[in-house]
mmCIF file of C-alpha atoms in Angstrom:
data_model
loop_
_atom_site.group_PDB
_atom_site.id
_atom_site.type_symbol
_atom_site.label_atom_id
_atom_site.label_comp_id
_atom_site.label_asym_id
_atom_site.label_seq_id
_atom_site.Cartn_x
_atom_site.Cartn_y
_atom_site.Cartn_z
ATOM 1 C CA MET A 1 -45.148 -16.118 49.214
ATOM 2 C CA ASP A 2 -44.112 -13.889 46.239
ATOM 3 C CA LEU A 3 -41.600 -14.637 43.518
ATOM 4 C CA ASP A 4 -38.824 -12.520 45.109
ATOM 5 C CA THR A 5 -39.145 -14.397 48.426
ATOM 6 C CA ILE A 6 -38.840 -17.730 46.586
ATOM 7 C CA ARG A 7 -35.722 -16.532 44.710
ATOM 8 C CA GLU A 8 -34.142 -15.375 47.990
ATOM 9 C CA TRP A 9 -34.864 -18.738 49.603
ATOM 10 C CA PHE A 10 -33.175 -20.751 46.841
ATOM 11 C CA THR A 11 -29.888 -18.923 46.848
ATOM 12 C CA LEU A 12 -26.560 -20.771 47.238
ATOM 13 C CA GLU A 13 -25.948 -19.068 50.566
ATOM 14 C CA HIS A 14 -29.322 -20.066 52.002
ATOM 15 C CA ILE A 15 -29.176 -23.687 50.803
ATOM 16 C CA SER A 16 -25.596 -24.046 52.044
ATOM 17 C CA ALA A 17 -26.683 -22.737 55.419
ATOM 18 C CA LEU A 18 -29.604 -25.080 55.438
ATOM 19 C CA ILE A 19 -27.343 -28.088 54.747
ATOM 20 C CA GLN A 20 -25.001 -26.964 57.516
ATOM 21 C CA GLN A 21 -27.875 -26.572 59.896
ATOM 22 C CA TYR A 22 -28.807 -30.226 59.354
ATOM 23 C CA ARG A 23 -25.286 -31.660 59.249
ATOM 24 C CA SER A 24 -26.228 -33.887 62.207
ATOM 25 C CA PHE A 25 -28.321 -35.940 59.764
ATOM 26 C CA GLY A 26 -25.154 -36.745 57.718
ATOM 27 C CA PRO A 27 -25.524 -36.924 53.947
ATOM 28 C CA ILE A 28 -29.329 -37.152 54.037
ATOM 29 C CA PRO A 29 -30.044 -33.443 53.274
ATOM 30 C CA GLY A 30 -27.434 -33.486 50.500
ATOM 31 C CA ILE A 31 -29.098 -36.523 48.896
ATOM 32 C CA LEU A 32 -32.743 -35.507 49.455
ATOM 33 C CA LEU A 33 -32.448 -32.079 47.801
ATOM 34 C CA PRO A 34 -31.364 -33.355 44.328
ATOM 35 C CA MET A 35 -33.823 -36.213 44.677
ATOM 36 C CA LEU A 36 -36.634 -33.736 45.295
ATOM 37 C CA GLU A 37 -35.650 -31.796 42.142
ATOM 38 C CA ALA A 38 -36.534 -34.881 40.061
ATOM 39 C CA PHE A 39 -40.124 -34.514 41.202
ATOM 40 C CA LEU A 40 -40.205 -30.685 41.255
ATOM 41 C CA PRO A 41 -38.103 -29.621 38.226
ATOM 42 C CA PHE A 42 -38.538 -25.916 38.921
ATOM 43 C CA LEU A 43 -36.166 -26.302 41.865
ATOM 44 C CA PRO A 44 -32.544 -25.178 41.128
ATOM 45 C CA LEU A 45 -30.491 -28.376 40.841
ATOM 46 C CA VAL A 46 -27.325 -26.346 40.089
ATOM 47 C CA VAL A 47 -27.674 -24.573 43.425
ATOM 48 C CA PHE A 48 -28.183 -27.876 45.273
ATOM 49 C CA VAL A 49 -25.080 -29.391 43.662
ATOM 50 C CA LEU A 50 -22.936 -26.337 44.409
ATOM 51 C CA ALA A 51 -24.190 -26.197 48.009
ATOM 52 C CA ASN A 52 -23.223 -29.881 48.473
ATOM 53 C CA ALA A 53 -19.792 -29.256 47.090
ATOM 54 C CA THR A 54 -19.384 -26.280 49.410
ATOM 55 C CA ALA A 55 -20.681 -28.141 52.469
ATOM 56 C CA PHE A 56 -19.166 -31.592 51.966
ATOM 57 C CA GLY A 57 -16.179 -30.944 49.687
ATOM 58 C CA LEU A 58 -15.816 -31.738 46.024
ATOM 59 C CA TRP A 59 -15.895 -35.527 46.055
ATOM 60 C CA TRP A 60 -18.398 -36.163 48.824
ATOM 61 C CA GLY A 61 -20.599 -33.372 47.586
ATOM 62 C CA PHE A 62 -20.521 -34.816 44.070
ATOM 63 C CA LEU A 63 -21.353 -38.281 45.413
ATOM 64 C CA PHE A 64 -24.338 -37.157 47.493
ATOM 65 C CA SER A 65 -25.749 -35.001 44.641
ATOM 66 C CA TRP A 66 -25.247 -37.873 42.140
ATOM 67 C CA ILE A 67 -26.927 -40.430 44.401
ATOM 68 C CA GLY A 68 -29.874 -38.113 44.959
ATOM 69 C CA ALA A 69 -30.339 -37.157 41.282
ATOM 70 C CA VAL A 70 -30.023 -40.776 40.084
ATOM 71 C CA ALA A 71 -32.430 -42.106 42.705
ATOM 72 C CA GLY A 72 -35.001 -39.395 41.884
ATOM 73 C CA SER A 73 -34.718 -40.103 38.170
ATOM 74 C CA PHE A 74 -35.187 -43.856 38.648
ATOM 75 C CA LEU A 75 -38.213 -43.276 40.883
ATOM 76 C CA ILE A 76 -39.892 -41.113 38.224
ATOM 77 C CA PHE A 77 -39.015 -43.636 35.550
ATOM 78 C CA TRP A 78 -40.336 -46.558 37.591
ATOM 79 C CA ILE A 79 -43.614 -44.741 38.471
ATOM 80 C CA ILE A 80 -44.241 -43.857 34.797
ATOM 81 C CA ARG A 81 -43.233 -47.328 33.537
ATOM 82 C CA ARG A 82 -45.428 -48.938 36.201
ATOM 83 C CA TYR A 83 -48.502 -46.684 36.008
ATOM 84 C CA GLY A 84 -48.060 -44.874 32.714
ATOM 85 C CA GLN A 85 -50.994 -46.661 31.084
ATOM 86 C CA MET A 86 -53.423 -45.314 33.620
ATOM 87 C CA ARG A 87 -55.866 -42.632 32.560
ATOM 88 C CA LEU A 88 -54.000 -40.054 34.625
ATOM 89 C CA PHE A 89 -50.974 -40.252 32.260
ATOM 90 C CA ARG A 90 -52.745 -40.926 28.925
ATOM 91 C CA PHE A 91 -52.789 -37.272 27.977
ATOM 92 C CA LEU A 92 -49.014 -37.315 27.957
ATOM 93 C CA GLN A 93 -48.941 -40.119 25.346
ATOM 94 C CA ARG A 94 -51.323 -38.165 23.120
ATOM 95 C CA HIS A 95 -49.066 -35.136 23.073
ATOM 96 C CA LYS A 96 -47.357 -34.831 19.640
ATOM 97 C CA GLN A 97 -44.011 -33.672 20.977
ATOM 98 C CA VAL A 98 -43.947 -36.457 23.562
ATOM 99 C CA GLN A 99 -44.766 -38.987 20.822
ATOM 100 C CA ARG A 100 -41.951 -37.689 18.626
ATOM 101 C CA LEU A 101 -39.505 -37.811 21.518
ATOM 102 C CA MET A 102 -40.591 -41.321 22.411
ATOM 103 C CA VAL A 103 -39.963 -42.536 18.873
ATOM 104 C CA TRP A 104 -36.565 -40.811 18.800
ATOM 105 C CA VAL A 105 -35.538 -42.293 22.140
ATOM 106 C CA GLU A 106 -36.713 -45.806 21.117
ATOM 107 C CA SER A 107 -34.838 -45.688 17.819
ATOM 108 C CA HIS A 108 -31.571 -44.383 19.247
ATOM 109 C CA GLY A 109 -31.591 -45.839 22.805
ATOM 110 C CA PHE A 110 -28.663 -44.892 25.011
ATOM 111 C CA GLY A 111 -27.075 -42.175 22.917
ATOM 112 C CA PRO A 112 -29.655 -39.363 23.042
ATOM 113 C CA LEU A 113 -30.638 -40.058 26.666
ATOM 114 C CA PHE A 114 -26.988 -39.851 27.773
ATOM 115 C CA ILE A 115 -26.320 -36.614 25.880
ATOM 116 C CA LEU A 116 -29.502 -34.962 27.121
ATOM 117 C CA LEU A 117 -28.755 -35.858 30.719
ATOM 118 C CA CYS A 118 -25.187 -34.524 30.526
ATOM 119 C CA PHE A 119 -26.507 -30.954 30.368
ATOM 120 C CA PRO A 120 -27.707 -29.260 33.602
ATOM 121 C CA PHE A 121 -30.474 -27.267 31.946
ATOM 122 C CA THR A 122 -32.033 -30.197 30.123
ATOM 123 C CA PRO A 123 -35.608 -30.713 31.468
ATOM 124 C CA SER A 124 -34.638 -34.076 32.928
ATOM 125 C CA ALA A 125 -38.136 -34.622 34.320
ATOM 126 C CA ILE A 126 -39.474 -34.725 30.756
ATOM 127 C CA VAL A 127 -36.671 -37.068 29.731
ATOM 128 C CA ASN A 128 -37.482 -39.426 32.610
ATOM 129 C CA ILE A 129 -41.183 -39.368 31.784
ATOM 130 C CA VAL A 130 -40.646 -39.976 28.067
ATOM 131 C CA ALA A 131 -38.215 -42.819 28.837
ATOM 132 C CA GLY A 132 -40.799 -44.431 31.126
ATOM 133 C CA LEU A 133 -43.500 -44.193 28.483
ATOM 134 C CA SER A 134 -41.237 -45.461 25.708
ATOM 135 C CA LYS A 135 -40.073 -48.994 25.052
ATOM 136 C CA VAL A 136 -36.441 -48.242 25.805
ATOM 137 C CA SER A 137 -35.022 -50.937 28.098
ATOM 138 C CA THR A 138 -34.445 -50.325 31.778
ATOM 139 C CA LEU A 139 -30.749 -51.152 31.313
ATOM 140 C CA GLN A 140 -30.325 -48.608 28.537
ATOM 141 C CA TYR A 141 -32.099 -45.988 30.574
ATOM 142 C CA GLY A 142 -30.059 -46.877 33.683
ATOM 143 C CA LEU A 143 -26.723 -46.618 31.828
ATOM 144 C CA ALA A 144 -27.726 -43.172 30.441
ATOM 145 C CA VAL A 145 -28.890 -41.802 33.810
ATOM 146 C CA VAL A 146 -25.907 -43.113 35.782
ATOM 147 C CA GLY A 147 -23.374 -41.877 33.231
ATOM 148 C CA GLY A 148 -25.100 -38.651 32.182
ATOM 149 C CA LYS A 149 -25.858 -37.496 35.677
ATOM 150 C CA ALA A 150 -22.295 -38.288 36.743
ATOM 151 C CA VAL A 151 -20.878 -36.089 33.999
ATOM 152 C CA MET A 152 -23.351 -33.279 34.617
ATOM 153 C CA ILE A 153 -23.073 -33.207 38.382
ATOM 154 C CA PHE A 154 -19.308 -33.608 38.490
ATOM 155 C CA THR A 155 -18.849 -30.777 35.978
ATOM 156 C CA ILE A 156 -21.051 -28.428 38.073
ATOM 157 C CA SER A 157 -19.356 -29.498 41.291
ATOM 158 C CA PHE A 158 -15.860 -29.138 39.864
ATOM 159 C CA VAL A 159 -16.522 -25.795 38.193
ATOM 160 C CA GLY A 160 -18.208 -24.304 41.245
ATOM 161 C CA TYR A 161 -15.680 -25.716 43.660
ATOM 162 C CA ASP A 162 -12.554 -24.593 41.857
ATOM 163 C CA LEU A 163 -13.479 -22.129 39.109
ATOM 164 C CA VAL A 164 -10.160 -20.241 39.211
ATOM 165 C CA SER A 165 -8.173 -23.467 38.808
ATOM 166 C CA LEU A 166 -10.370 -24.465 35.841
ATOM 167 C CA ILE A 167 -9.544 -21.188 34.032
ATOM 168 C CA HIS A 168 -5.800 -21.197 34.698
ATOM 169 C CA LYS A 169 -5.345 -24.904 34.154
ATOM 170 C CA PRO A 170 -6.972 -25.795 30.844
ATOM 171 C CA MET A 171 -5.649 -29.344 31.140
ATOM 172 C CA ARG A 172 -8.425 -29.981 33.646
ATOM 173 C CA THR A 173 -11.043 -28.850 31.159
ATOM 174 C CA ILE A 174 -9.533 -31.268 28.612
ATOM 175 C CA ILE A 175 -9.726 -34.070 31.147
ATOM 176 C CA ILE A 176 -13.447 -33.416 31.769
ATOM 177 C CA GLY A 177 -14.033 -33.635 28.007
ATOM 178 C CA ILE A 178 -12.140 -36.941 27.822
ATOM 179 C CA VAL A 179 -14.177 -38.376 30.725
ATOM 180 C CA ILE A 180 -17.442 -37.398 28.952
ATOM 181 C CA PHE A 181 -16.255 -39.149 25.746
ATOM 182 C CA ILE A 182 -15.137 -42.292 27.654
ATOM 183 C CA LEU A 183 -18.468 -42.556 29.450
ATOM 184 C CA TRP A 184 -20.370 -42.098 26.205
ATOM 185 C CA TYR A 185 -18.247 -44.678 24.385
ATOM 186 C CA VAL A 186 -18.484 -47.303 27.123
ATOM 187 C CA GLY A 187 -22.262 -46.811 27.263
ATOM 188 C CA LYS A 188 -22.530 -47.285 23.506
ATOM 189 C CA ARG A 189 -20.451 -50.460 23.568
ATOM 190 C CA LEU A 190 -22.579 -51.899 26.364
ATOM 191 C CA GLU A 191 -25.715 -50.996 24.350
ATOM 192 C CA VAL A 192 -24.385 -52.815 21.321
ATOM 193 C CA ARG A 193 -23.661 -55.930 23.326
ATOM 194 C CA LEU A 194 -27.064 -55.746 24.901
ATOM 195 C CA ASN A 195 -28.819 -55.498 21.478
ATOM 196 C CA LYS A 196 -26.801 -58.433 20.126
ATOM 197 C CA SER A 197 -27.705 -60.549 23.166
ATOM 198 C CA MET A 198 -31.418 -59.665 22.827
ATOM 199 C CA LYS A 199 -31.373 -60.574 19.094
ATOM 200 C CA ARG A 200 -29.769 -63.929 19.840
ATOM 201 C CA GLU A 201 -32.371 -64.640 22.438
ATOM 202 C CA GLU A 202 -35.199 -63.702 20.043
ATOM 203 C CA GLY A 203 -33.689 -65.960 17.332
ATOM 204 C CA GLN A 204 -33.649 -68.990 19.581
#
């Protein structure tokens, strides 16, 4: 199978037709495709999200894409956190860029993870692996993934589903920006409370 054939297969039209073909399985195809992208990051997540919005509508399409992407990310994180010390993964920990990113994530916690995961072209597979190898808490990682993926996937779904409305109604663009800020702020406040709670427990 050559590169052109692969590109033709992963078009919005083809993926949308594929989802429609398997509509009898309900939301399963719409959830599995974004979940699969977490393990195979070369797959086009944007196409999967747009296809879900086209096939299921804006809100259901967003929900199915979000569930799949979050589930896939958590699976990668859990596998690395559980088996990351095995010889198979040790080469990752010795990589200088991975080590730098691990230190950065550990020192900043929720903030950088959330921001990275808000953008659709961030290599989220690398973020998930680094988070799994680092000492960042599962709760911090979970908050960042749930919030960051929600922002990223809703933005793609909304833009792809109603691009004309987004251009002619700038208020919607402003609302998206406000939602991003609120999610970031809530996540930071939860992180602060978590850190205070952990320090109190350590002091006892």
